Amino acid sequence: MQNKQKIATAFLFGLAILAIPLWFISYPETTFRHNLNYWLIGSSQLAGILGFILYSFSLILSTRLRWIENLFGGLDKVYQTHHTVGKIAFFLILYHPIALALRWIPQDFTKGFLYLLPFHRRLAIDLGSWALLGFFLLMLVTFVIKIPYDKWKLSHKLTGLVFLLFIVHFFLLDELVSANLPLAVYLGLFSLLGVISFLYKSVFFHWIVDEKSYTVEKVNRLNNKVIQVTLSPNNSQIQFIPGQFCFFSYRDPSISKEAHPFTICSTTSEKSITIIVKALGDYTNHLYQTLKPGVRALIEGPYGQFDYKQYNQPQLWIAGGVGIAPFISWANDLQKRSLPSNFETDLYYCINSREEAIYIEKFKELENKLPGFSFHLTCADREGFLSADEINNLKGREIFICGPKEMRQSLLKEFQGQQVPDKNIHFEDFDFF
């Protein structure tokens, strides 16, 4: 899956880099005539152009379109790339005016600083400055200042407005359009794709996307942190592969309408679906306390390509906390499948204490029924955290990990030390949702 992400990301950056030879068509007409260091003005223009194209890609990647997920090998990989591309776009766009402001440095620092602000004699440049300030604030609340998810989601809708300001900034510059029509057409294409993507995701998404209507049938509090939610369809059912996740939103006045991702734990043959929710933040804490049977839910999906059935060789499943969810789905699926004679799977379930464990009986029952399935419970308060040294027969296994980021990063580092190939390690990163 990581290889698919690398290839797709390289393709995106390749499309952005194609703008460089197009830019050379108007070089030196839009560069040499400036009374400034040629390298500074040239690099400034290129940074602005590349940053703008990558900004449009970040909007395209936020659409959750199925073909884009397939291209990258999973929705989490799409969102990882979305974040990376967005950050690179920001720094490239930020460099654009800074390089131009350097014409007054060190002679006049004040004038150089004021150049970054929207106090110019040209509307096109003022709009670019306003767009830069808006982009800076969006990046600030995304990567530096942590605000509640619902408020962050609302602020993120301004990305389209900022993008529109950048579009007007570009196309009001006569030196771009008149001196380099091919580049203007190329940027116009990405302008159109970016605007369409923004309107699709932020304005028309809930009218276009296929959301299934379900009703909460049961809410079972498994312990003081985790609830099991069973939902029954009101009309058509979700068609999913064991291990996939969906975005769930609830239509209850006391619960935020924002959609959040949860893995489906039930089997594909069941009419109802089941998810588990751990109270980890404001939203999930509120859900744990207030969700009741009878509440209507809208379910979008499924997403994800976390699928053990794609591999025939021996496997290793590692779950941390609520990351046990996809393995519950897989365990349910194993009981209904004809397994190959060489079937061999070890499940390591890592929790802080025995009281946190859920579905223990199911995994022990599966261990008794299937000779090739082994279940291992690791409690951090008694045995410490799981390490690669404690896992037998790593060589030649497909390894699936679902759990907290810290656990995953620690194990990945240890697997690397034991020369486990990256292609044998599979995980989905929910920290990007």
Short mmCIF file of N, CA and C in Angstrom, two decimals, residues 304-402:
data_model
loop_
_atom_site.label_atom_id
_atom_site.label_comp_id
_atom_site.label_asym_id
_atom_site.label_seq_id
_atom_site.Cartn_x
_atom_site.Cartn_y
_atom_site.Cartn_z
N GLY A 304 -11.19 2.37 3.14
CA GLY A 304 -10.09 1.59 3.69
C GLY A 304 -9.77 0.36 2.88
N GLN A 305 -8.50 -0.03 2.93
CA GLN A 305 -8.04 -1.22 2.21
C GLN A 305 -7.22 -2.11 3.14
N PHE A 306 -7.68 -2.19 4.39
CA PHE A 306 -7.06 -3.01 5.42
C PHE A 306 -7.72 -4.38 5.35
N ASP A 307 -7.16 -5.29 4.54
CA ASP A 307 -7.85 -6.55 4.22
C ASP A 307 -6.88 -7.73 4.30
N TYR A 308 -7.07 -8.57 5.31
CA TYR A 308 -6.17 -9.70 5.51
C TYR A 308 -6.31 -10.76 4.42
N LYS A 309 -7.45 -10.78 3.72
CA LYS A 309 -7.70 -11.82 2.72
C LYS A 309 -6.87 -11.64 1.45
N GLN A 310 -6.19 -10.53 1.32
CA GLN A 310 -5.34 -10.30 0.15
C GLN A 310 -4.03 -11.09 0.20
N TYR A 311 -3.76 -11.71 1.36
CA TYR A 311 -2.47 -12.39 1.54
C TYR A 311 -2.70 -13.81 2.05
N ASN A 312 -1.96 -14.75 1.48
CA ASN A 312 -2.11 -16.17 1.84
C ASN A 312 -1.08 -16.64 2.87
N GLN A 313 0.06 -15.93 2.97
CA GLN A 313 1.10 -16.39 3.88
C GLN A 313 0.72 -16.13 5.34
N PRO A 314 1.46 -16.75 6.30
CA PRO A 314 1.19 -16.56 7.72
C PRO A 314 1.13 -15.08 8.09
N GLN A 315 0.26 -14.77 9.06
CA GLN A 315 0.02 -13.37 9.40
C GLN A 315 0.23 -13.11 10.89
N LEU A 316 0.44 -11.83 11.16
CA LEU A 316 0.59 -11.36 12.54
C LEU A 316 -0.31 -10.14 12.69
N TRP A 317 -1.27 -10.20 13.63
CA TRP A 317 -2.18 -9.09 13.87
C TRP A 317 -1.82 -8.46 15.21
N ILE A 318 -1.63 -7.16 15.23
CA ILE A 318 -1.28 -6.45 16.47
C ILE A 318 -2.27 -5.32 16.69
N ALA A 319 -3.00 -5.38 17.80
CA ALA A 319 -4.02 -4.38 18.12
C ALA A 319 -3.64 -3.66 19.40
N GLY A 320 -3.87 -2.35 19.42
CA GLY A 320 -3.65 -1.55 20.62
C GLY A 320 -4.94 -0.86 21.02
N GLY A 321 -5.48 -1.19 22.20
CA GLY A 321 -6.70 -0.53 22.69
C GLY A 321 -7.87 -0.74 21.76
N VAL A 322 -8.52 0.38 21.38
CA VAL A 322 -9.70 0.31 20.51
C VAL A 322 -9.31 -0.09 19.09
N GLY A 323 -8.02 -0.18 18.81
CA GLY A 323 -7.54 -0.68 17.53
C GLY A 323 -7.84 -2.15 17.32
N ILE A 324 -8.49 -2.77 18.28
CA ILE A 324 -8.91 -4.17 18.14
C ILE A 324 -10.08 -4.28 17.16
N ALA A 325 -10.73 -3.17 16.83
CA ALA A 325 -11.96 -3.18 16.04
C ALA A 325 -11.86 -3.96 14.73
N PRO A 326 -10.88 -3.68 13.85
CA PRO A 326 -10.84 -4.45 12.59
C PRO A 326 -10.59 -5.93 12.80
N PHE A 327 -9.87 -6.28 13.88
CA PHE A 327 -9.57 -7.68 14.14
C PHE A 327 -10.79 -8.42 14.68
N ILE A 328 -11.70 -7.69 15.31
CA ILE A 328 -12.99 -8.29 15.70
C ILE A 328 -13.75 -8.68 14.43
N SER A 329 -13.75 -7.76 13.47
CA SER A 329 -14.41 -8.04 12.20
C SER A 329 -13.76 -9.22 11.49
N TRP A 330 -12.44 -9.28 11.51
CA TRP A 330 -11.73 -10.38 10.86
C TRP A 330 -11.99 -11.71 11.58
N ALA A 331 -12.02 -11.66 12.92
CA ALA A 331 -12.30 -12.88 13.69
C ALA A 331 -13.69 -13.42 13.35
N ASN A 332 -14.67 -12.51 13.24
CA ASN A 332 -16.02 -12.92 12.84
C ASN A 332 -16.01 -13.53 11.45
N ASP A 333 -15.21 -12.94 10.57
CA ASP A 333 -15.14 -13.41 9.19
C ASP A 333 -14.46 -14.78 9.10
N LEU A 334 -13.43 -15.01 9.93
CA LEU A 334 -12.71 -16.29 9.91
C LEU A 334 -13.64 -17.46 10.20
N GLN A 335 -14.60 -17.24 11.08
CA GLN A 335 -15.50 -18.31 11.48
C GLN A 335 -16.45 -18.72 10.36
N LYS A 336 -16.58 -17.89 9.34
CA LYS A 336 -17.51 -18.16 8.27
C LYS A 336 -16.81 -18.52 6.96
N ARG A 337 -15.47 -18.62 6.98
CA ARG A 337 -14.72 -18.88 5.76
C ARG A 337 -14.08 -20.26 5.78
N SER A 338 -13.81 -20.75 4.57
CA SER A 338 -13.01 -21.97 4.43
C SER A 338 -11.55 -21.54 4.36
N LEU A 339 -10.78 -21.93 5.36
CA LEU A 339 -9.40 -21.46 5.46
C LEU A 339 -8.43 -22.44 4.81
N PRO A 340 -7.34 -21.93 4.25
CA PRO A 340 -6.32 -22.81 3.64
C PRO A 340 -5.65 -23.68 4.70
N SER A 341 -5.10 -24.80 4.28
CA SER A 341 -4.48 -25.75 5.22
C SER A 341 -3.28 -25.14 5.93
N ASN A 342 -2.62 -24.17 5.30
CA ASN A 342 -1.43 -23.56 5.90
C ASN A 342 -1.77 -22.30 6.70
N PHE A 343 -3.04 -22.15 7.06
CA PHE A 343 -3.47 -20.95 7.79
C PHE A 343 -2.72 -20.85 9.11
N GLU A 344 -2.13 -19.67 9.36
CA GLU A 344 -1.40 -19.43 10.61
C GLU A 344 -1.45 -17.94 10.93
N THR A 345 -2.10 -17.60 12.04
CA THR A 345 -2.24 -16.19 12.44
C THR A 345 -2.11 -16.07 13.95
N ASP A 346 -1.31 -15.08 14.38
CA ASP A 346 -1.19 -14.74 15.80
C ASP A 346 -1.76 -13.35 16.01
N LEU A 347 -2.65 -13.22 16.99
CA LEU A 347 -3.20 -11.92 17.35
C LEU A 347 -2.64 -11.49 18.70
N TYR A 348 -1.98 -10.33 18.71
CA TYR A 348 -1.48 -9.72 19.95
C TYR A 348 -2.38 -8.53 20.28
N TYR A 349 -3.04 -8.61 21.42
CA TYR A 349 -3.97 -7.57 21.86
C TYR A 349 -3.32 -6.81 23.01
N CYS A 350 -2.93 -5.56 22.78
CA CYS A 350 -2.17 -4.77 23.76
C CYS A 350 -3.08 -3.75 24.44
N ILE A 351 -3.14 -3.81 25.76
CA ILE A 351 -3.97 -2.90 26.54
C ILE A 351 -3.19 -2.46 27.77
N ASN A 352 -3.67 -1.40 28.43
CA ASN A 352 -2.99 -0.91 29.62
C ASN A 352 -3.23 -1.81 30.83
N SER A 353 -4.47 -2.30 30.97
CA SER A 353 -4.81 -3.18 32.09
C SER A 353 -5.89 -4.16 31.67
N ARG A 354 -6.02 -5.24 32.41
CA ARG A 354 -6.97 -6.31 32.07
C ARG A 354 -8.40 -5.77 32.01
N GLU A 355 -8.72 -4.74 32.79
CA GLU A 355 -10.08 -4.19 32.82
C GLU A 355 -10.48 -3.56 31.49
N GLU A 356 -9.50 -3.16 30.67
CA GLU A 356 -9.79 -2.51 29.39
C GLU A 356 -10.14 -3.51 28.30
N ALA A 357 -9.85 -4.77 28.50
CA ALA A 357 -10.00 -5.77 27.44
C ALA A 357 -11.47 -5.99 27.09
N ILE A 358 -11.73 -6.13 25.80
CA ILE A 358 -13.07 -6.44 25.31
C ILE A 358 -12.98 -7.59 24.31
N TYR A 359 -14.05 -8.34 24.18
CA TYR A 359 -14.15 -9.44 23.22
C TYR A 359 -13.13 -10.56 23.49
N ILE A 360 -12.67 -10.67 24.72
CA ILE A 360 -11.69 -11.70 25.06
C ILE A 360 -12.25 -13.10 24.78
N GLU A 361 -13.50 -13.32 25.17
CA GLU A 361 -14.11 -14.63 25.00
C GLU A 361 -14.17 -15.05 23.53
N LYS A 362 -14.47 -14.08 22.67
CA LYS A 362 -14.56 -14.37 21.24
C LYS A 362 -13.22 -14.86 20.70
N PHE A 363 -12.13 -14.19 21.09
CA PHE A 363 -10.82 -14.57 20.58
C PHE A 363 -10.35 -15.91 21.16
N LYS A 364 -10.69 -16.15 22.42
CA LYS A 364 -10.33 -17.44 23.01
C LYS A 364 -11.13 -18.57 22.38
N GLU A 365 -12.38 -18.30 22.08
CA GLU A 365 -13.23 -19.29 21.41
C GLU A 365 -12.67 -19.60 20.02
N LEU A 366 -12.24 -18.57 19.33
CA LEU A 366 -11.67 -18.75 17.99
C LEU A 366 -10.37 -19.55 18.07
N GLU A 367 -9.59 -19.29 19.12
CA GLU A 367 -8.32 -20.01 19.30
C GLU A 367 -8.58 -21.51 19.50
N ASN A 368 -9.67 -21.84 20.21
CA ASN A 368 -10.01 -23.25 20.44
C ASN A 368 -10.55 -23.92 19.18
N LYS A 369 -11.21 -23.16 18.33
CA LYS A 369 -11.83 -23.72 17.12
C LYS A 369 -10.85 -23.86 15.97
N LEU A 370 -9.93 -22.88 15.83
CA LEU A 370 -9.03 -22.86 14.67
C LEU A 370 -7.61 -23.20 15.12
N PRO A 371 -7.06 -24.33 14.71
CA PRO A 371 -5.71 -24.75 15.12
C PRO A 371 -4.63 -23.73 14.74
N GLY A 372 -4.83 -22.99 13.66
CA GLY A 372 -3.79 -22.06 13.21
C GLY A 372 -3.89 -20.69 13.81
N PHE A 373 -4.87 -20.46 14.70
CA PHE A 373 -5.06 -19.13 15.28
C PHE A 373 -4.60 -19.13 16.74
N SER A 374 -3.74 -18.16 17.09
CA SER A 374 -3.25 -18.03 18.48
C SER A 374 -3.52 -16.63 18.99
N PHE A 375 -4.00 -16.55 20.22
CA PHE A 375 -4.36 -15.27 20.82
C PHE A 375 -3.42 -14.96 21.98
N HIS A 376 -2.88 -13.72 22.02
CA HIS A 376 -1.95 -13.30 23.07
C HIS A 376 -2.44 -11.97 23.64
N LEU A 377 -2.65 -11.93 24.94
CA LEU A 377 -3.08 -10.70 25.62
C LEU A 377 -1.88 -10.10 26.34
N THR A 378 -1.58 -8.82 26.05
CA THR A 378 -0.45 -8.13 26.68
C THR A 378 -0.97 -6.94 27.47
N CYS A 379 -0.82 -6.99 28.79
CA CYS A 379 -1.25 -5.90 29.68
C CYS A 379 -0.02 -5.10 30.12
N ALA A 380 -0.01 -3.82 29.80
CA ALA A 380 1.17 -2.99 30.07
C ALA A 380 1.45 -2.86 31.56
N ASP A 381 0.41 -2.87 32.41
CA ASP A 381 0.64 -2.70 33.84
C ASP A 381 1.28 -3.94 34.48
N ARG A 382 1.24 -5.08 33.79
CA ARG A 382 1.84 -6.30 34.33
C ARG A 382 3.09 -6.73 33.57
N GLU A 383 3.06 -6.58 32.25
CA GLU A 383 4.15 -7.11 31.42
C GLU A 383 4.92 -6.06 30.65
N GLY A 384 4.48 -4.79 30.77
CA GLY A 384 5.12 -3.74 29.97
C GLY A 384 4.57 -3.73 28.55
N PHE A 385 5.09 -2.83 27.73
CA PHE A 385 4.62 -2.71 26.36
C PHE A 385 5.20 -3.82 25.48
N LEU A 386 4.42 -4.22 24.50
CA LEU A 386 4.85 -5.26 23.58
C LEU A 386 6.05 -4.79 22.76
N SER A 387 7.04 -5.66 22.63
CA SER A 387 8.21 -5.36 21.79
C SER A 387 8.35 -6.45 20.73
N ALA A 388 9.08 -6.13 19.68
CA ALA A 388 9.27 -7.08 18.58
C ALA A 388 9.99 -8.33 19.05
N ASP A 389 10.83 -8.22 20.08
CA ASP A 389 11.57 -9.38 20.59
C ASP A 389 10.65 -10.44 21.19
N GLU A 390 9.46 -10.03 21.64
CA GLU A 390 8.52 -10.96 22.27
C GLU A 390 7.66 -11.69 21.24
N ILE A 391 7.77 -11.31 19.98
CA ILE A 391 6.93 -11.90 18.94
C ILE A 391 7.72 -12.98 18.21
N ASN A 392 7.15 -14.17 18.14
CA ASN A 392 7.83 -15.28 17.49
C ASN A 392 7.57 -15.29 15.99
N ASN A 393 8.56 -15.79 15.26
CA ASN A 393 8.41 -16.05 13.82
C ASN A 393 7.97 -14.82 13.02
N LEU A 394 8.74 -13.75 13.13
CA LEU A 394 8.45 -12.55 12.35
C LEU A 394 8.73 -12.76 10.87
N LYS A 395 9.71 -13.58 10.57
CA LYS A 395 10.18 -13.73 9.20
C LYS A 395 9.09 -14.33 8.30
N GLY A 396 8.88 -13.67 7.16
CA GLY A 396 7.96 -14.19 6.16
C GLY A 396 6.49 -13.96 6.47
N ARG A 397 6.19 -13.16 7.50
CA ARG A 397 4.80 -12.92 7.86
C ARG A 397 4.30 -11.58 7.33
N GLU A 398 3.00 -11.54 7.05
CA GLU A 398 2.34 -10.27 6.77
C GLU A 398 1.87 -9.71 8.10
N ILE A 399 2.28 -8.49 8.40
CA ILE A 399 2.02 -7.89 9.71
C ILE A 399 0.98 -6.78 9.57
N PHE A 400 -0.09 -6.87 10.35
CA PHE A 400 -1.15 -5.86 10.36
C PHE A 400 -1.18 -5.20 11.73
N ILE A 401 -1.12 -3.86 11.76
CA ILE A 401 -1.09 -3.12 13.02
C ILE A 401 -2.23 -2.10 13.04
N CYS A 402 -2.97 -2.06 14.14
CA CYS A 402 -3.98 -1.03 14.33
C CYS A 402 -3.97 -0.64 15.80
#
